[in-house]
mmCIF file of N, CA and C in Angstrom:
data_model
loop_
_atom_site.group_PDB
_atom_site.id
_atom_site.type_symbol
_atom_site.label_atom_id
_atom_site.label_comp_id
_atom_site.label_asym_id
_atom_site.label_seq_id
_atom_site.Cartn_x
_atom_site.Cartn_y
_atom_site.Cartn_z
ATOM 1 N N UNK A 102 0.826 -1.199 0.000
ATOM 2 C CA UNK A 102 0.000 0.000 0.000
ATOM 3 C C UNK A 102 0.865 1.256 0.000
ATOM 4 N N UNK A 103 1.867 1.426 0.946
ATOM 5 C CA UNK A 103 2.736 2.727 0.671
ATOM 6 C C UNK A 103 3.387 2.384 -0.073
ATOM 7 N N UNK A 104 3.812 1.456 -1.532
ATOM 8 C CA UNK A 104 4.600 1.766 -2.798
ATOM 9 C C UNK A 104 3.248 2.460 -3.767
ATOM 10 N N UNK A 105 1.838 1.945 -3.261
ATOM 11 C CA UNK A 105 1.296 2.321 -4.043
ATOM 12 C C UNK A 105 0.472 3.881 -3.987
ATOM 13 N N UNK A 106 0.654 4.585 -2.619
ATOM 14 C CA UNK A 106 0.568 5.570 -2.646
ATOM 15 C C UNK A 106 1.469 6.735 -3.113
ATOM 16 N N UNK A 107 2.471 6.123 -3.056
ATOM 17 C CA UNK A 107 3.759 6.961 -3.310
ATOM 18 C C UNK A 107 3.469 6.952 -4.892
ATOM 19 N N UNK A 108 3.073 5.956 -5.629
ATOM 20 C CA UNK A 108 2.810 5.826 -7.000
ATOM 21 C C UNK A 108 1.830 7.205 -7.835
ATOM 22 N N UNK A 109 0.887 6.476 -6.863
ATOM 23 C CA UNK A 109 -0.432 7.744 -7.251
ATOM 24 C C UNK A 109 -0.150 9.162 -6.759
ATOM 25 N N UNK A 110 0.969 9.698 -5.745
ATOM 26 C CA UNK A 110 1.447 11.149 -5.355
ATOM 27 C C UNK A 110 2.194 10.979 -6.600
ATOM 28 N N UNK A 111 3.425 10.611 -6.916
ATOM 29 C CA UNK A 111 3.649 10.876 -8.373
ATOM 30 C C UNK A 111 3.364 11.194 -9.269
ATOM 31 N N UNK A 112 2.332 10.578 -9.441
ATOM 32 C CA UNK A 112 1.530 10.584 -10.659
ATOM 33 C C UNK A 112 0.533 12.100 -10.625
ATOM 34 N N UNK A 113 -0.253 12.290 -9.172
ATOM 35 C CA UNK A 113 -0.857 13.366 -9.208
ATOM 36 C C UNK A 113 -0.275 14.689 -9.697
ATOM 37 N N UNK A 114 1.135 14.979 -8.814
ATOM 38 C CA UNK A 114 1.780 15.979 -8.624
ATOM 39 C C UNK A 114 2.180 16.378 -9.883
ATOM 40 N N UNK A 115 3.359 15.057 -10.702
ATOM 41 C CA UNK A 115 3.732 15.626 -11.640
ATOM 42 C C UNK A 115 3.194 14.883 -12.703
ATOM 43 N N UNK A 116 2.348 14.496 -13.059
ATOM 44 C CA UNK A 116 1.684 14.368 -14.477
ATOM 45 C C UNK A 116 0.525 15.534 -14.885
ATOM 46 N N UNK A 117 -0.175 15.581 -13.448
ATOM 47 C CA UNK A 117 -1.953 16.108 -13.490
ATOM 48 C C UNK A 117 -1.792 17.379 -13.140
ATOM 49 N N UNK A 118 -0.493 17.730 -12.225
ATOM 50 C CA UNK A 118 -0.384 19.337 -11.236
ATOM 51 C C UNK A 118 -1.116 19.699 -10.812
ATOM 52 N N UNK A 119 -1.720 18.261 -9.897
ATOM 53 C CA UNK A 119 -2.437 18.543 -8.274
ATOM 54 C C UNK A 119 -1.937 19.217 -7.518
ATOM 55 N N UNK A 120 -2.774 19.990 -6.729
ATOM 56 C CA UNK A 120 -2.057 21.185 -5.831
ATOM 57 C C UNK A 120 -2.249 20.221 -4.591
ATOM 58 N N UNK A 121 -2.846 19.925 -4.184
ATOM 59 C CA UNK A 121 -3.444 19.047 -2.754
ATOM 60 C C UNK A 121 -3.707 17.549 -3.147
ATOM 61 N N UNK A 122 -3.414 16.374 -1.581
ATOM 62 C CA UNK A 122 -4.005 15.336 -1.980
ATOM 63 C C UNK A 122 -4.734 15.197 -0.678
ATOM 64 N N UNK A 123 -5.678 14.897 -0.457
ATOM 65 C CA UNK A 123 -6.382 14.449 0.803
ATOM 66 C C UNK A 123 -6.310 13.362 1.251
ATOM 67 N N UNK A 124 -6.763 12.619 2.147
ATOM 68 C CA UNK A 124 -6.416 10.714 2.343
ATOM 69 C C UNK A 124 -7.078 11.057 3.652
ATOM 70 N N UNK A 125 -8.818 10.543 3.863
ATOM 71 C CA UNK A 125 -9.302 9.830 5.009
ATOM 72 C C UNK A 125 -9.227 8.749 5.491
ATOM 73 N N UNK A 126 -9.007 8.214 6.684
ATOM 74 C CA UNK A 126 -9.202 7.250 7.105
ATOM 75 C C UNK A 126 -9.537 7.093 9.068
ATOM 76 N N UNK A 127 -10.477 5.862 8.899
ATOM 77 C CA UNK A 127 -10.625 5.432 10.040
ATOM 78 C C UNK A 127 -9.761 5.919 11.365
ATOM 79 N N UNK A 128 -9.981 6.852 12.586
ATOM 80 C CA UNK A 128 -9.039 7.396 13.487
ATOM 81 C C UNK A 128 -8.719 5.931 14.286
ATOM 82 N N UNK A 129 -9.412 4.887 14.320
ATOM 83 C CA UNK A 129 -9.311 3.637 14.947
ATOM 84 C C UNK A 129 -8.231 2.635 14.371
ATOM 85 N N UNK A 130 -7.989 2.815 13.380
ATOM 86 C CA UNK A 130 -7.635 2.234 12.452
ATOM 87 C C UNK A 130 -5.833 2.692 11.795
ATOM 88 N N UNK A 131 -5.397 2.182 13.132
ATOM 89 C CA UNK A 131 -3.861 2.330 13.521
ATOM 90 C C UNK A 131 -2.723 2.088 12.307
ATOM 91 N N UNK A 132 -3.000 0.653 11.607
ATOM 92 C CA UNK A 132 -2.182 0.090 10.411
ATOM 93 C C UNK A 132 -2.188 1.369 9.374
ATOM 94 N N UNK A 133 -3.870 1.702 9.017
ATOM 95 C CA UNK A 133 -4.055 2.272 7.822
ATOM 96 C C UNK A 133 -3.508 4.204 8.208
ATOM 97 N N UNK A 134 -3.531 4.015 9.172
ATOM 98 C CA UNK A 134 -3.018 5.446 9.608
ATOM 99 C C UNK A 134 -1.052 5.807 9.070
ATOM 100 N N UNK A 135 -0.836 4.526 9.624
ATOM 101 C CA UNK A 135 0.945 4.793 9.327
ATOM 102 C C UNK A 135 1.487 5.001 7.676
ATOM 103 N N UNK A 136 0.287 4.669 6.876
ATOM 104 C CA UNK A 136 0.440 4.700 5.597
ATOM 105 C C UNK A 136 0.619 6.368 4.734
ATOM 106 N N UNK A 137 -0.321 6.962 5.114
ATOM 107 C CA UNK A 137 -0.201 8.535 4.587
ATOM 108 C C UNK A 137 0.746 9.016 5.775
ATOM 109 N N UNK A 138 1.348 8.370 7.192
ATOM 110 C CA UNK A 138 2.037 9.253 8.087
ATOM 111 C C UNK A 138 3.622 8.891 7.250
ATOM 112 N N UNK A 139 3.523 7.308 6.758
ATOM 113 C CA UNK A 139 4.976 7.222 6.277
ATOM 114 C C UNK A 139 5.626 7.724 4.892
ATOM 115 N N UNK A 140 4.209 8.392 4.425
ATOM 116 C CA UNK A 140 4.470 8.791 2.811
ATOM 117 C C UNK A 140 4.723 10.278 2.677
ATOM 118 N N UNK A 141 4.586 11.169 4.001
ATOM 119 C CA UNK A 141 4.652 12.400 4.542
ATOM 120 C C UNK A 141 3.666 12.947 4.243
ATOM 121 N N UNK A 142 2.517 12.789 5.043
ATOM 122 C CA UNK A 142 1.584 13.434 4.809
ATOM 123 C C UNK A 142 1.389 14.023 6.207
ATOM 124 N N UNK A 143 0.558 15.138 6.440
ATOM 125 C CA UNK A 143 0.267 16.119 7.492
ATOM 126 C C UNK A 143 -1.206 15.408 7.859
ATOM 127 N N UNK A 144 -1.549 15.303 9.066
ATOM 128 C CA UNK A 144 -2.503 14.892 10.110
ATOM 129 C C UNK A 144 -2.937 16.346 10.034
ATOM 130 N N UNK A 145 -3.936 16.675 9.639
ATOM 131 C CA UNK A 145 -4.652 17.887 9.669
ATOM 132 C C UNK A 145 -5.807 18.069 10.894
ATOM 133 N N UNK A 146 -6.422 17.077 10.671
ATOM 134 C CA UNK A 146 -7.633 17.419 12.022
ATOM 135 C C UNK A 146 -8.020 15.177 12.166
ATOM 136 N N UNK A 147 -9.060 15.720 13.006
ATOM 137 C CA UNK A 147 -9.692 14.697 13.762
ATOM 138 C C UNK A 147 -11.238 15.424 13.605
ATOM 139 N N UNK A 148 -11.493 14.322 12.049
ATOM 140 C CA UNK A 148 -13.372 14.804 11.826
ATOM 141 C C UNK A 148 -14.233 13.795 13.098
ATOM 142 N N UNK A 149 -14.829 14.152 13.735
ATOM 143 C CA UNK A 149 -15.634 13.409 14.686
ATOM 144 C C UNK A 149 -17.025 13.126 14.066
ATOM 145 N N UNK A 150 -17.931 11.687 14.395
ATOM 146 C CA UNK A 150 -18.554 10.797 13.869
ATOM 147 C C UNK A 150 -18.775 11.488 12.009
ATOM 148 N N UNK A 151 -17.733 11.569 11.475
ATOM 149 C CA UNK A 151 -17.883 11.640 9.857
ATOM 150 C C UNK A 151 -18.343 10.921 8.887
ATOM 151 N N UNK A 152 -18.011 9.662 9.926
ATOM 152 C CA UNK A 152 -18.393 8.414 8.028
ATOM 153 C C UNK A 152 -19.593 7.401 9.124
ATOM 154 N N UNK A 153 -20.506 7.094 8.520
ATOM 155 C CA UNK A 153 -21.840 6.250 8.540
ATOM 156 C C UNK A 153 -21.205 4.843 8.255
ATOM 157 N N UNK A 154 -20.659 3.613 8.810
ATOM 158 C CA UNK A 154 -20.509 2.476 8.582
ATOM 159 C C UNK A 154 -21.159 1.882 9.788
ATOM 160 N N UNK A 155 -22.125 0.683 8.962
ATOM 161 C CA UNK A 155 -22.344 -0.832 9.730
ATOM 162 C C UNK A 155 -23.894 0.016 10.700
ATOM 163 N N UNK A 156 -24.177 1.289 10.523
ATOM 164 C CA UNK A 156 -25.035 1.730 11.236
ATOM 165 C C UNK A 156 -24.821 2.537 12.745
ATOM 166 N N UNK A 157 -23.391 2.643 12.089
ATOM 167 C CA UNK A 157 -23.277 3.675 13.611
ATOM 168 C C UNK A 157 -21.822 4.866 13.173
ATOM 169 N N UNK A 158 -21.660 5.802 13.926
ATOM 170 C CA UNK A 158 -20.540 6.864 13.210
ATOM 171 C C UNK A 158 -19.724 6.136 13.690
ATOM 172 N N UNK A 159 -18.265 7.134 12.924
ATOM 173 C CA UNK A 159 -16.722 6.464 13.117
ATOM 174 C C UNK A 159 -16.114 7.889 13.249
ATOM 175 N N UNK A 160 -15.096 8.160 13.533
ATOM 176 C CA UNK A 160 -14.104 9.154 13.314
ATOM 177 C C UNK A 160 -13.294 9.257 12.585
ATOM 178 N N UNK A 161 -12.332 10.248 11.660
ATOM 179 C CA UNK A 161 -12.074 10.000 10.301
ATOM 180 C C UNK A 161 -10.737 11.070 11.032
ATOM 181 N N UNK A 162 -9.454 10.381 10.405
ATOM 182 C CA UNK A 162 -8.140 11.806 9.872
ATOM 183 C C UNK A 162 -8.137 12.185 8.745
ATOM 184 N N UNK A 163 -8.337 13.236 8.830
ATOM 185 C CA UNK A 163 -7.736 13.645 7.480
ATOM 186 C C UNK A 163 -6.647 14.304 7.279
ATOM 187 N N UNK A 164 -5.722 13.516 6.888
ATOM 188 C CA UNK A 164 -4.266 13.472 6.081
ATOM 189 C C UNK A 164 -3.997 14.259 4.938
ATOM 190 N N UNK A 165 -3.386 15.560 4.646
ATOM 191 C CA UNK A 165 -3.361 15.890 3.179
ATOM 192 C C UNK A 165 -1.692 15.673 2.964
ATOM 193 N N UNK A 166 -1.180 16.623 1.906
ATOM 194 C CA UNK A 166 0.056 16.539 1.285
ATOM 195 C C UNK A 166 0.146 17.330 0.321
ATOM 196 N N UNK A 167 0.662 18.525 0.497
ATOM 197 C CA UNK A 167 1.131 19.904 -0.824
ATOM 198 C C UNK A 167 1.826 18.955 -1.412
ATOM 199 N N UNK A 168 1.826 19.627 -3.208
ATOM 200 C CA UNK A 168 2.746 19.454 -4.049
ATOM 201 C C UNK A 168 3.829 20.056 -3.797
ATOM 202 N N UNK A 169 4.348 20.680 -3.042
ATOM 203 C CA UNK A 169 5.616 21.371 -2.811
ATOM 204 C C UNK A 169 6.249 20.534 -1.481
ATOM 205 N N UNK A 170 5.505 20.171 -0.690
ATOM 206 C CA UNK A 170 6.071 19.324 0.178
ATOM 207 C C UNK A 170 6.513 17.417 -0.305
ATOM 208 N N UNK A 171 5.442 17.320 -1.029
ATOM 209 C CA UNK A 171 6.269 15.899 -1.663
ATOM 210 C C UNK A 171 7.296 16.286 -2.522
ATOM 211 N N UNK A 172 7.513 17.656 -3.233
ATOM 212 C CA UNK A 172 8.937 17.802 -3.823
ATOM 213 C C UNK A 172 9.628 18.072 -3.032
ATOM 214 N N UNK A 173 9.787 18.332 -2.008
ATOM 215 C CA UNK A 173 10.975 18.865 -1.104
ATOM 216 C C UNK A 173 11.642 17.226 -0.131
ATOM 217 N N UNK A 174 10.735 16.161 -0.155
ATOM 218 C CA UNK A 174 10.731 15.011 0.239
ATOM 219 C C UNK A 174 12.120 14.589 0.028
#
């Protein structure tokens, strides 16, 4: 999963000249967290009950990443 994020920041930044990438995920959800933390992405906030699964809320990070900060990487 982080060769394949690192793939798709590539690809965004310098093919498409995305300015921003976003990346939610589960605040519970420890594994999937280290993935945008190891690809350098910024922990921006802590959305509280955001996403509707299984019939009850969850809490969500949202992770972004400037195009100027994955070039400076």
């Amino acid at each position: 999963m982080l060769r394949s994020l690192k793939g798709v920041c590539d690809l965004a930044f310098n093919k498409f000249e995305v300015h921003k990438i976003e990346i939610y995920v589960a605040s519970d959800n420890h594994a999937s967290n280290q993935i945008p933390k190891n690809t350098g992405f910024y922990l921006e906030a802590k959305l509280r009950d955001h996403a509707l699964l299984f019939n009850r809320f969850h809490d969500e990070n949202l992770w972004s990443l400037l195009d100027h900060e994955w070039r400076n990487q």
